[in-house]
Tab-separated table of C-alpha atoms and ligand atoms in Angstrom:
chain	number	residue	atom	x	y	z
A	30	MET	CA	83.781	95.067	120.278
A	31	TRP	CA	85.723	95.083	117.502
A	32	ASP	CA	89.125	96.013	118.195
A	33	LYS	CA	93.194	95.804	116.400
A	34	THR	CA	93.778	92.253	117.761
A	35	GLN	CA	90.201	90.673	116.168
A	36	LEU	CA	90.625	92.496	112.746
A	37	LYS	CA	94.109	91.040	112.529
A	38	GLU	CA	93.024	87.306	113.552
A	39	THR	CA	90.447	88.051	111.246
A	40	ILE	CA	92.295	89.318	107.920
A	41	GLN	CA	95.047	86.416	108.510
A	42	THR	CA	92.769	83.692	108.872
A	43	GLN	CA	90.411	84.939	106.038
A	44	MET	CA	91.869	86.392	103.543
A	45	GLY	CA	94.100	83.472	103.270
A	46	ASP	CA	96.442	84.131	100.576
A	47	TYR	CA	95.578	87.843	99.643
A	48	LYS	CA	97.247	90.359	99.103
A	49	LEU	CA	95.482	93.829	100.594
A	50	ILE	CA	96.068	96.728	98.541
A	51	ILE	CA	94.879	100.128	99.685
A	52	ALA	CA	95.103	102.882	96.757
A	53	SER	CA	94.769	106.478	97.382
A	54	ASN	CA	95.727	109.599	96.445
A	55	ARG	CA	96.573	111.396	99.458
A	56	GLN	CA	99.596	109.610	101.228
A	57	PRO	CA	99.413	108.546	105.299
A	58	TYR	CA	103.076	110.068	105.829
A	59	SER	CA	105.195	112.423	103.514
A	60	HIS	CA	109.246	113.522	104.161
A	61	ILE	CA	109.815	116.903	104.517
A	62	LYS	CA	113.441	118.791	105.516
A	63	LYS	CA	113.718	120.240	108.974
A	64	GLY	CA	116.723	121.925	109.255
A	65	SER	CA	119.436	119.603	107.401
A	66	GLU	CA	116.915	116.761	108.222
A	67	ILE	CA	114.354	114.915	106.427
A	68	ILE	CA	111.789	114.133	108.933
A	69	CYS	CA	108.628	112.009	108.473
A	70	GLN	CA	105.176	113.817	108.633
A	71	ARG	CA	101.480	112.133	109.059
A	72	GLN	CA	99.201	114.016	106.518
A	73	PRO	CA	96.019	115.186	107.398
A	74	GLY	CA	92.349	114.208	106.525
A	75	GLY	CA	90.254	111.707	107.588
A	76	LEU	CA	90.966	109.316	104.951
A	77	VAL	CA	94.457	109.230	106.615
A	78	THR	CA	92.827	109.439	110.436
A	79	ALA	CA	91.025	106.380	109.057
A	80	LEU	CA	93.074	104.081	107.825
A	81	THR	CA	96.280	104.663	109.114
A	82	PRO	CA	95.571	102.241	112.164
A	83	VAL	CA	93.885	99.682	110.215
A	84	MET	CA	96.780	99.473	107.674
A	85	GLU	CA	99.313	99.194	110.897
A	86	THR	CA	97.045	96.075	111.549
A	87	VAL	CA	97.019	94.190	108.105
A	88	ASN	CA	100.265	94.828	107.194
A	89	GLY	CA	99.887	95.590	103.671
A	90	THR	CA	100.644	98.038	100.929
A	91	TRP	CA	99.242	101.436	100.552
A	92	ILE	CA	99.785	103.153	97.209
A	93	GLY	CA	99.506	106.886	97.346
A	94	THR	CA	100.949	110.139	95.939
A	95	GLY	CA	104.283	111.226	96.831
A	96	THR	CA	103.694	115.070	97.415
A	97	SER	CA	107.018	116.793	98.664
A	98	PRO	CA	110.531	116.191	96.495
A	99	TYR	CA	112.203	114.707	99.927
A	100	ASP	CA	109.789	111.432	99.511
A	101	LYS	CA	111.604	110.332	96.334
A	102	GLU	CA	114.691	110.960	98.417
A	103	VAL	CA	113.294	107.912	100.394
A	104	VAL	CA	111.993	105.215	98.672
A	105	ASP	CA	113.882	102.162	97.518
A	106	SER	CA	113.649	101.355	93.332
A	107	ASP	CA	110.141	100.519	93.745
A	108	ASN	CA	108.923	103.879	94.988
A	109	LYS	CA	108.442	101.414	98.502
A	110	ILE	CA	109.187	102.893	102.010
A	111	GLN	CA	108.428	100.581	105.203
A	112	LEU	CA	106.340	102.870	107.611
A	113	PRO	CA	106.143	104.557	110.776
A	114	PRO	CA	109.062	105.288	110.916
A	115	ASP	CA	109.168	104.148	114.204
A	116	ASN	CA	107.348	100.729	113.969
A	117	PRO	CA	107.421	99.972	110.151
A	118	SER	CA	104.184	97.747	109.582
A	119	PHE	CA	103.129	98.502	106.306
A	120	SER	CA	104.573	99.319	103.111
A	121	LEU	CA	103.744	102.701	100.739
A	122	LYS	CA	104.343	102.752	97.331
A	123	ARG	CA	104.439	106.152	96.405
A	124	ILE	CA	103.643	107.626	92.981
A	125	PHE	CA	105.105	110.519	91.428
A	126	LEU	CA	103.340	112.807	89.250
A	127	SER	CA	104.584	115.328	87.195
A	128	LYS	CA	103.262	119.320	87.664
A	129	GLN	CA	100.957	118.577	84.233
A	130	GLU	CA	99.590	115.705	85.873
A	131	MET	CA	98.822	116.963	88.994
A	132	ASP	CA	97.664	120.454	87.683
A	133	GLY	CA	94.928	118.104	85.941
A	134	PHE	CA	94.363	115.196	87.767
A	135	TYR	CA	94.724	116.706	91.351
A	136	TYR	CA	93.348	120.100	91.376
A	137	GLY	CA	91.560	120.007	88.064
A	138	TYR	CA	89.289	116.990	87.609
A	139	SER	CA	89.054	116.499	91.127
A	140	ASN	CA	89.415	119.200	93.204
A	141	GLU	CA	87.189	121.665	90.699
A	142	GLY	CA	85.302	119.133	89.203
A	143	MET	CA	84.218	116.130	91.636
A	144	TRP	CA	84.772	117.503	94.722
A	145	PRO	CA	82.074	121.183	94.090
A	146	LEU	CA	79.988	118.703	92.599
A	147	SER	CA	79.613	116.075	95.234
A	148	HIS	CA	79.312	119.070	97.889
A	149	ILE	CA	76.301	121.754	98.986
A	150	ALA	CA	78.417	124.724	99.189
A	151	TYR	CA	77.190	126.646	95.854
A	152	GLU	CA	80.774	126.482	94.343
A	153	ARG	CA	80.349	125.895	90.397
A	154	PRO	CA	82.215	122.815	89.423
A	155	THR	CA	84.342	122.558	86.329
A	156	PHE	CA	85.343	120.058	83.983
A	157	THR	CA	87.865	120.520	81.017
A	158	ALA	CA	88.714	118.130	78.477
A	159	GLU	CA	92.053	118.460	79.382
A	160	ASP	CA	91.844	117.982	82.967
A	161	TRP	CA	89.710	114.857	82.290
A	162	GLU	CA	92.541	113.778	79.973
A	163	TYR	CA	94.788	113.877	83.217
A	164	TYR	CA	92.334	112.659	85.312
A	165	GLN	CA	92.219	109.243	83.015
A	166	LYS	CA	95.664	109.426	82.985
A	167	VAL	CA	97.027	108.784	86.502
A	168	ASN	CA	93.754	106.223	87.168
A	169	LYS	CA	96.076	104.092	84.582
A	170	ARG	CA	98.883	105.220	86.756
A	171	TYR	CA	97.454	104.060	89.900
A	172	ALA	CA	96.083	100.499	88.219
A	173	GLU	CA	99.639	99.785	86.514
A	174	ALA	CA	100.961	100.278	90.127
A	175	ILE	CA	98.351	98.227	91.308
A	176	LEU	CA	99.311	95.232	88.637
A	177	GLU	CA	102.751	95.628	89.696
A	178	GLU	CA	102.599	94.823	92.782
A	179	VAL	CA	99.658	92.058	92.577
A	180	GLY	CA	101.590	90.446	89.967
A	181	LYS	CA	100.489	87.229	89.466
A	182	GLU	CA	99.043	86.586	92.507
A	183	LYS	CA	95.334	87.440	94.198
A	184	ALA	CA	94.903	90.871	95.425
A	185	PHE	CA	91.846	92.523	97.676
A	186	VAL	CA	91.980	95.984	95.777
A	187	TRP	CA	90.679	98.762	98.171
A	188	ILE	CA	90.439	102.242	96.560
A	189	GLN	CA	89.682	105.124	98.259
A	190	ASP	CA	87.243	108.148	96.987
A	191	PHE	CA	86.759	110.322	94.304
A	192	HIS	CA	89.931	110.853	92.803
A	193	LEU	CA	90.148	106.956	91.347
A	194	MET	CA	86.809	106.271	90.031
A	195	LEU	CA	88.001	104.818	86.790
A	196	VAL	CA	90.859	102.219	88.341
A	197	ALA	CA	88.749	99.238	88.706
A	198	LYS	CA	87.655	99.512	84.966
A	199	TYR	CA	91.530	99.401	84.154
A	200	LEU	CA	92.028	96.465	86.381
A	201	ARG	CA	89.493	94.535	84.468
A	202	GLU	CA	91.032	94.856	81.277
A	203	SER	CA	94.142	93.297	82.979
A	204	ASP	CA	94.552	89.530	82.629
A	205	ASN	CA	94.650	88.624	86.280
A	206	PRO	CA	90.765	87.420	87.494
A	207	ASN	CA	91.478	87.232	91.292
A	208	ILE	CA	91.687	91.018	91.643
A	209	ILE	CA	88.632	91.568	93.974
A	210	THR	CA	87.852	95.434	94.254
A	211	SER	CA	86.195	97.823	96.428
A	212	LEU	CA	85.934	101.969	96.098
A	213	PHE	CA	84.719	104.097	99.797
A	214	TRP	CA	83.432	106.842	98.813
A	215	HIS	CA	84.528	109.472	101.489
A	216	ILE	CA	82.703	112.517	100.470
A	217	PRO	CA	78.746	112.954	99.961
A	218	TRP	CA	77.344	111.651	96.669
A	219	PRO	CA	75.464	114.120	95.086
A	220	ASN	CA	71.505	114.048	93.816
A	221	PRO	CA	71.043	113.351	90.513
A	222	GLU	CA	70.155	116.351	88.686
A	223	VAL	CA	73.229	117.841	90.333
A	224	PHE	CA	75.771	114.709	88.895
A	225	GLY	CA	73.912	114.829	85.670
A	226	ILE	CA	76.287	118.167	85.386
A	227	CYS	CA	79.275	116.223	85.347
A	228	PRO	CA	79.748	115.887	81.197
A	229	GLN	CA	81.798	112.288	82.110
A	230	LYS	CA	78.599	110.615	84.028
A	231	ASN	CA	78.439	107.776	82.209
A	232	GLU	CA	82.103	107.001	82.302
A	233	LEU	CA	82.404	107.448	86.073
A	234	LEU	CA	79.523	105.339	86.515
A	235	GLU	CA	80.657	102.462	84.231
A	236	GLY	CA	84.224	102.656	86.486
A	237	LEU	CA	82.350	102.712	89.545
A	238	LEU	CA	80.419	99.797	88.858
A	239	ALA	CA	83.485	97.726	87.796
A	240	HIS	CA	84.064	97.062	91.233
A	241	ASP	CA	82.545	94.118	93.361
A	242	LEU	CA	81.243	96.648	96.662
A	243	LEU	CA	80.823	100.005	96.996
A	244	GLY	CA	80.904	101.658	100.036
A	245	PHE	CA	78.911	105.161	100.896
A	246	GLN	CA	78.776	106.866	104.338
A	247	VAL	CA	75.233	107.068	104.676
A	248	LYS	CA	72.279	105.379	103.215
A	249	SER	CA	71.327	108.651	101.484
A	250	HIS	CA	74.462	108.831	99.340
A	251	CYS	CA	73.553	105.518	98.488
A	252	ASP	CA	69.999	106.364	97.577
A	253	ASN	CA	71.735	109.141	95.413
A	254	PHE	CA	73.747	106.971	93.365
A	255	PHE	CA	71.174	104.296	92.875
A	256	GLN	CA	69.087	107.502	91.693
A	257	SER	CA	72.064	108.413	89.414
A	258	VAL	CA	72.742	105.417	87.590
A	259	GLU	CA	69.178	104.917	87.233
A	260	SER	CA	68.648	107.608	85.157
A	261	SER	CA	72.187	107.423	83.039
A	262	LEU	CA	72.818	103.734	82.628
A	263	GLU	CA	70.735	101.011	81.289
A	264	SER	CA	71.452	98.700	84.738
A	265	ARG	CA	69.204	96.226	87.369
A	266	ILE	CA	68.914	97.668	90.881
A	267	ASP	CA	68.084	95.700	93.490
A	268	ARG	CA	67.471	97.927	96.532
A	269	GLU	CA	66.379	94.942	98.851
A	270	GLN	CA	69.425	93.246	97.976
A	271	ASN	CA	71.807	96.368	97.702
A	272	VAL	CA	73.038	95.465	94.214
A	273	VAL	CA	73.256	97.142	90.671
A	274	THR	CA	74.057	95.147	87.518
A	275	HIS	CA	75.052	96.157	84.585
A	276	THR	CA	76.455	94.578	81.863
A	277	LYS	CA	75.902	90.957	83.660
A	278	ARG	CA	78.905	92.445	86.561
A	279	GLU	CA	77.135	92.513	89.967
A	280	THR	CA	78.096	95.405	92.267
A	281	ILE	CA	77.071	95.707	96.129
A	282	VAL	CA	76.429	99.060	97.034
A	283	LYS	CA	76.200	99.841	101.155
A	284	PRO	CA	76.745	102.044	103.803
A	285	PHE	CA	79.960	102.065	105.943
A	286	PRO	CA	79.993	104.986	108.432
A	287	ILE	CA	83.591	105.767	108.732
A	288	SER	CA	85.216	106.128	112.087
A	289	ILE	CA	88.387	106.466	114.156
A	290	ASP	CA	90.720	104.318	116.501
A	291	PHE	CA	88.459	105.517	119.595
A	292	GLU	CA	90.251	102.983	122.544
A	293	GLN	CA	94.094	104.562	121.011
A	294	ILE	CA	93.064	108.080	120.838
A	295	SER	CA	91.325	108.029	124.284
A	296	LYS	CA	94.365	106.373	125.801
A	297	GLU	CA	96.573	108.634	124.349
A	298	ALA	CA	94.516	111.934	125.261
A	299	GLU	CA	94.898	110.888	129.009
A	300	SER	CA	98.210	110.335	129.050
A	301	LYS	CA	101.066	112.406	131.029
A	302	ASP	CA	102.640	113.946	127.673
A	303	ILE	CA	99.489	115.642	126.775
A	304	GLU	CA	98.486	117.038	130.139
A	305	GLU	CA	102.033	118.657	130.560
A	306	ARG	CA	101.470	119.956	126.918
A	307	MET	CA	97.908	120.719	128.253
A	308	GLU	CA	99.349	123.028	130.827
A	309	GLN	CA	102.217	124.854	128.386
A	310	LEU	CA	99.310	125.702	125.992
A	311	ARG	CA	97.218	127.349	129.020
A	312	GLU	CA	100.810	129.472	129.263
A	313	GLU	CA	101.019	129.825	125.586
A	314	TYR	CA	97.402	130.955	124.645
A	315	ASN	CA	96.809	132.821	128.216
A	316	LEU	CA	93.711	130.333	129.059
A	317	LYS	CA	93.994	130.403	132.414
A	318	GLY	CA	90.522	131.317	133.942
A	319	LYS	CA	88.710	131.343	130.685
A	320	LYS	CA	86.628	129.001	128.566
A	321	VAL	CA	87.965	127.813	125.511
A	322	ILE	CA	86.144	127.246	122.148
A	323	PHE	CA	87.926	125.272	119.717
A	324	GLY	CA	87.817	124.215	116.142
A	325	ILE	CA	90.293	122.052	113.881
A	326	ASP	CA	89.485	122.200	109.692
A	327	ARG	CA	91.339	121.682	106.657
A	328	ILE	CA	90.947	125.270	105.378
A	329	ASP	CA	87.923	124.174	102.803
A	330	TYR	CA	85.543	126.424	101.740
A	331	THR	CA	82.996	123.029	102.499
A	332	LYS	CA	83.721	123.337	106.204
A	333	GLY	CA	82.088	126.613	107.001
A	334	ILE	CA	84.980	128.189	108.623
A	335	PRO	CA	83.655	131.818	108.062
A	336	ASP	CA	80.373	130.764	109.165
A	337	LYS	CA	81.704	129.759	112.442
A	338	LEU	CA	83.796	133.149	112.420
A	339	ARG	CA	80.491	134.873	111.624
A	340	ALA	CA	78.972	132.848	114.924
A	341	ILE	CA	81.749	134.082	117.240
A	342	ASP	CA	80.890	137.403	116.088
A	343	ARG	CA	77.393	137.608	116.434
A	344	PHE	CA	77.822	135.606	119.904
A	345	ILE	CA	79.854	138.070	121.132
A	346	GLU	CA	77.460	140.901	119.896
A	347	LYS	CA	74.212	139.263	121.890
A	348	ARG	CA	76.221	138.061	124.989
A	349	PRO	CA	78.853	141.230	125.618
A	350	GLU	CA	79.270	139.913	129.316
A	351	TYR	CA	81.281	136.811	128.285
A	352	ARG	CA	84.600	139.499	126.729
A	353	GLU	CA	87.180	138.470	127.987
A	354	LYS	CA	85.634	135.357	129.586
A	355	PHE	CA	86.747	132.594	126.486
A	356	VAL	CA	89.281	132.284	123.697
A	357	PHE	CA	88.223	130.407	120.240
A	358	ILE	CA	91.204	128.804	118.827
A	359	GLN	CA	90.425	127.661	115.044
A	360	LEU	CA	93.612	125.399	113.367
A	361	GLY	CA	93.663	125.374	110.361
A	362	GLN	CA	95.501	122.859	107.539
A	363	VAL	CA	96.070	124.362	104.596
A	364	SER	CA	94.731	122.419	101.525
A	365	ARG	CA	94.912	122.571	97.682
A	366	ILE	CA	96.167	126.050	97.314
A	367	GLN	CA	96.614	126.036	93.926
A	368	VAL	CA	92.584	126.444	93.606
A	369	PRO	CA	91.590	130.151	93.422
A	370	ARG	CA	88.660	129.337	95.276
A	371	TYR	CA	90.938	127.687	98.184
A	372	LYS	CA	93.122	130.953	97.988
A	373	ALA	CA	90.658	133.228	98.323
A	374	LEU	CA	88.876	131.809	101.044
A	375	ASN	CA	92.519	132.296	103.046
A	376	ASP	CA	91.915	135.609	102.432
A	377	GLU	CA	88.234	135.514	103.265
A	378	ILE	CA	89.359	133.721	106.792
A	379	ASN	CA	92.340	135.634	107.706
A	380	SER	CA	90.882	139.116	107.005
A	381	LEU	CA	87.550	138.032	109.063
A	382	VAL	CA	89.734	137.467	111.929
A	383	VAL	CA	91.393	140.331	111.721
A	384	ASP	CA	88.047	142.428	111.502
A	385	ILE	CA	86.345	140.606	113.839
A	386	ASN	CA	89.295	140.559	116.773
A	387	TRP	CA	89.770	144.460	116.050
A	388	LYS	CA	86.062	145.031	117.010
A	389	HIS	CA	85.857	142.985	119.805
A	390	SER	CA	89.632	143.122	121.407
A	391	GLN	CA	89.778	144.599	124.860
A	392	GLY	CA	93.252	145.168	126.142
A	393	SER	CA	95.413	142.192	125.534
A	394	TRP	CA	92.493	140.144	124.842
A	395	ALA	CA	91.112	139.011	120.981
A	396	PRO	CA	88.536	136.509	121.027
A	397	ILE	CA	89.607	134.390	117.762
A	398	VAL	CA	93.016	132.704	117.805
A	399	PHE	CA	94.037	131.577	114.219
A	400	THR	CA	96.878	129.644	112.292
A	401	SER	CA	97.495	127.405	109.464
A	402	GLU	CA	100.609	126.594	110.638
A	403	TYR	CA	101.788	122.498	110.808
A	404	VAL	CA	100.356	121.499	114.607
A	405	GLN	CA	101.681	118.525	115.964
A	406	TYR	CA	99.052	115.764	116.576
A	407	GLN	CA	100.077	115.656	120.227
A	408	ASP	CA	98.840	119.395	120.436
A	409	ILE	CA	95.607	118.604	118.848
A	410	LEU	CA	94.468	116.161	121.238
A	411	ALA	CA	95.768	118.668	124.122
A	412	LEU	CA	93.908	120.726	122.597
A	413	TYR	CA	90.484	118.988	122.355
A	414	ARG	CA	91.146	118.009	125.927
A	415	LEU	CA	91.324	121.831	127.065
A	416	ALA	CA	88.511	122.547	125.063
A	417	ASP	CA	85.161	123.510	126.507
A	418	ILE	CA	83.490	123.160	123.265
A	419	CYS	CA	84.543	121.872	119.824
A	420	ILE	CA	82.936	123.061	116.575
A	421	VAL	CA	82.132	121.488	113.373
A	422	SER	CA	80.264	123.598	111.428
A	423	SER	CA	80.639	122.056	107.751
A	424	LEU	CA	77.914	123.197	105.546
A	425	HIS	CA	78.479	119.397	104.041
A	426	ASP	CA	81.150	116.992	105.180
A	427	GLY	CA	80.195	112.906	104.235
A	428	MET	CA	81.319	112.021	107.791
A	429	ASN	CA	83.369	114.220	109.650
A	430	LEU	CA	85.916	112.652	111.937
A	431	VAL	CA	87.189	115.573	114.197
A	432	ALA	CA	83.443	115.194	115.805
A	433	LYS	CA	84.428	111.537	116.340
A	434	GLU	CA	88.059	112.525	117.753
A	435	TYR	CA	86.916	115.422	119.925
A	436	VAL	CA	84.516	112.753	121.629
A	437	ALA	CA	87.058	110.168	121.834
A	438	THR	CA	89.398	112.858	123.895
A	439	ARG	CA	87.113	113.136	126.703
A	440	SER	CA	86.932	110.602	129.006
A	441	ASP	CA	86.560	113.149	131.580
A	442	LEU	CA	82.657	113.291	129.979
A	443	ASP	CA	83.267	117.002	130.291
A	444	GLY	CA	83.308	119.201	126.930
A	445	VAL	CA	80.313	120.003	124.515
A	446	LEU	CA	79.991	119.233	120.602
A	447	LEU	CA	78.713	121.522	118.386
A	448	LEU	CA	78.458	119.711	115.267
A	449	SER	CA	76.510	120.894	111.935
A	450	GLN	CA	73.264	118.948	110.656
A	451	PHE	CA	74.936	118.705	107.292
A	452	THR	CA	77.612	116.243	108.535
A	453	GLY	CA	77.570	112.227	108.330
A	454	ALA	CA	78.512	112.081	111.991
A	455	ALA	CA	75.313	114.450	113.055
A	456	ARG	CA	73.494	110.596	112.178
A	457	GLU	CA	75.615	108.856	115.004
A	458	LEU	CA	76.275	111.834	117.164
A	459	SER	CA	72.545	112.906	118.390
A	460	ASP	CA	74.209	114.246	121.477
A	461	ALA	CA	75.721	116.624	120.166
A	462	ILE	CA	74.422	120.025	119.787
A	463	ILE	CA	73.418	120.483	116.544
A	464	ILE	CA	73.537	123.608	114.697
A	465	ASN	CA	72.601	125.191	111.152
A	466	PRO	CA	75.703	127.356	110.126
A	467	TYR	CA	73.919	128.636	107.463
A	468	ASP	CA	72.206	130.398	110.353
A	469	PRO	CA	74.270	132.933	113.561
A	470	GLU	CA	71.596	133.288	115.124
A	471	SER	CA	70.530	129.875	116.295
A	472	PHE	CA	74.582	129.380	115.937
A	473	ALA	CA	75.512	131.834	118.357
A	474	GLY	CA	72.661	130.659	120.821
A	475	ALA	CA	74.144	127.301	120.797
A	476	ILE	CA	77.676	128.462	121.507
A	477	ALA	CA	75.847	130.321	124.810
A	478	GLN	CA	74.513	127.074	125.287
A	479	GLY	CA	76.822	124.958	124.836
A	480	LEU	CA	78.887	127.816	127.227
A	481	ALA	CA	75.940	127.584	129.858
A	482	MET	CA	75.416	123.893	130.534
A	483	LEU	CA	75.550	122.214	133.176
A	484	PRO	CA	77.787	119.253	134.560
A	485	GLU	CA	75.262	116.385	134.832
A	486	GLU	CA	73.473	117.154	130.896
A	487	LYS	CA	77.207	117.656	129.593
A	488	GLU	CA	78.410	113.971	131.221
A	489	LYS	CA	74.990	112.367	129.923
A	490	ARG	CA	75.513	113.481	126.261
A	491	MET	CA	79.057	112.800	126.190
A	492	LYS	CA	79.027	109.425	127.821
A	493	LYS	CA	75.956	108.645	125.294
A	494	MET	CA	78.352	109.795	122.050
A	495	ARG	CA	81.151	107.895	123.537
A	496	ASP	CA	79.653	104.355	123.531
A	497	ILE	CA	78.214	104.775	120.098
A	498	VAL	CA	82.163	105.899	118.892
A	499	GLU	CA	83.888	103.124	120.761
A	500	ASN	CA	81.424	100.842	119.319
A	501	ASN	CA	81.347	101.792	115.956
A	502	ASN	CA	85.168	101.902	115.556
A	503	ILE	CA	87.613	101.882	112.673
A	504	TYR	CA	88.215	98.007	113.116
A	505	ARG	CA	84.240	97.591	113.078
A	506	TRP	CA	84.297	99.840	109.685
A	507	ALA	CA	87.174	97.880	108.054
A	508	GLY	CA	86.220	94.447	109.142
A	509	ARG	CA	82.396	95.292	108.156
A	510	VAL	CA	83.708	95.992	104.663
A	511	LEU	CA	86.381	93.249	104.343
A	512	SER	CA	83.927	90.716	105.599
A	513	LYS	CA	80.968	91.982	103.151
A	514	LEU	CA	83.401	91.719	100.404
A	515	LEU	CA	85.150	88.303	100.961
A	516	ASN	CA	81.676	87.105	101.706
A	517	LEU	CA	82.833	85.732	104.800
A	518	GLU	CA	80.787	84.229	107.785
A	519	PHE	CA	81.451	87.094	109.936
A	520	ASP	CA	79.150	89.033	108.187
A	521	GLU	CA	77.281	90.645	111.000
A	522	GLU	CA	73.984	91.745	109.173
B	24	F6P	O1	87.950	113.283	102.927
B	24	F6P	C1	88.020	113.930	101.146
B	24	F6P	C2	89.354	114.025	100.904
B	24	F6P	O2	89.624	114.624	99.763
B	24	F6P	C3	90.288	112.809	101.053
B	24	F6P	O3	90.479	111.883	100.184
B	24	F6P	C4	91.455	113.421	101.960
B	24	F6P	O4	92.056	112.429	102.651
B	24	F6P	C5	91.329	114.452	102.374
B	24	F6P	O5	90.070	114.802	102.081
B	24	F6P	C6	92.215	115.538	102.437
B	24	F6P	O6	92.151	116.648	100.942
B	24	F6P	P1	93.488	116.631	100.131
B	24	F6P	O7	94.022	115.065	100.443
B	24	F6P	O8	92.718	117.344	99.107
B	24	F6P	O9	94.323	117.531	101.201
């Protein structure tokens, strides 16, 4: 079983004098002001959940975009800070973007273009020449920051996600030949017809093929990528060896399903502190004697939050005997709020919650508790443990780590996971109740099935899911990527 120690030893012995640099748009921690104090807050999202424990183990440098004005106040002259605050084990080097860069690169090209392009959620992607300019400019800034960090040394640069598709190409233009690069694509890769919509498709593919290794979540995303390359660029594709050759450069393309720090989450969720917090939350939300249904998502139209709310509505219509017998707690982490579609989604969710609660409330009971306020990680763990059912209803999702986190917290083998068939996680967690979020009838039926499930059945399913996540943990994921990349002997395949 891969763990922290094995990953650390592997990297220390095998990476030799290579530096490890991770680059992502999203930084792992942000500094904000609370009262008169600047505090350090862990950031939401699957990427941060997955990579933070890896970075804590391997002691490298993480390059990410600073998002708060206080992020600037705490860094040194190289824009660096040691993190996490209680046990510094890696450097975070922050890039600070102007308002225009943020608009064009992040809100515009990345989140109004690439994000809807890559997810089947029927949201039209928008590409503008101005956004594309900023996307290139910020990718160049990332490449400059990486080169500054590498100097003349050898480095393994591990780039994350759809925001930074051009960075490797710019790195190749430098005079340092000792840089090995990989990009992990956290979201789905669309089919070639859809990818063909993008006006800059060739430049993006060429940017990606400047890497030594490209990782996707599942095989079908790799297949879509191969087909996109085939229909756009002169290239040779060896599907048996998973290699694309373009302009004499070879890029390995493989699936590496991302995961979580199972052991750490499992242990932390069992702690006395979390148990105390569970007790307090039971009081706060008035949960005594009631079943708890739980969801936590970034507020994003790909996550199917309105569909989840409509399924709750339909469930109460179909099974009125459950009135006053359950509470559905949905946490939403506000995200990308400058993009109009996200603003509209926030409004849609708020109004659905008001309407459904109004329709079904009885006395002091209302079925849905929804909050988009920041909730501490410990409280999230306590809520996972309180949840009789956890619902992940994404319309399309590269992996979805909420599903894996829920499973990791349930060492009591209690609890039922309802998991959308359109997530990467559904390929691994087939013992969840698999749902189609587009179908409110069967979705409502699955909620009833989850609430009525017998303890033996719950245990059997949870045990199998826990074994899978425990075995395919984040250290195994990182170990597999690094070993593939460094062509080391411990390659598992
Ligand atoms: O998983 C996709 C992703 O864009 C990650 O890169 C990111 O950490 C997460 O979703 C959250 O998105 P954002 O950083 O835009 O809030």
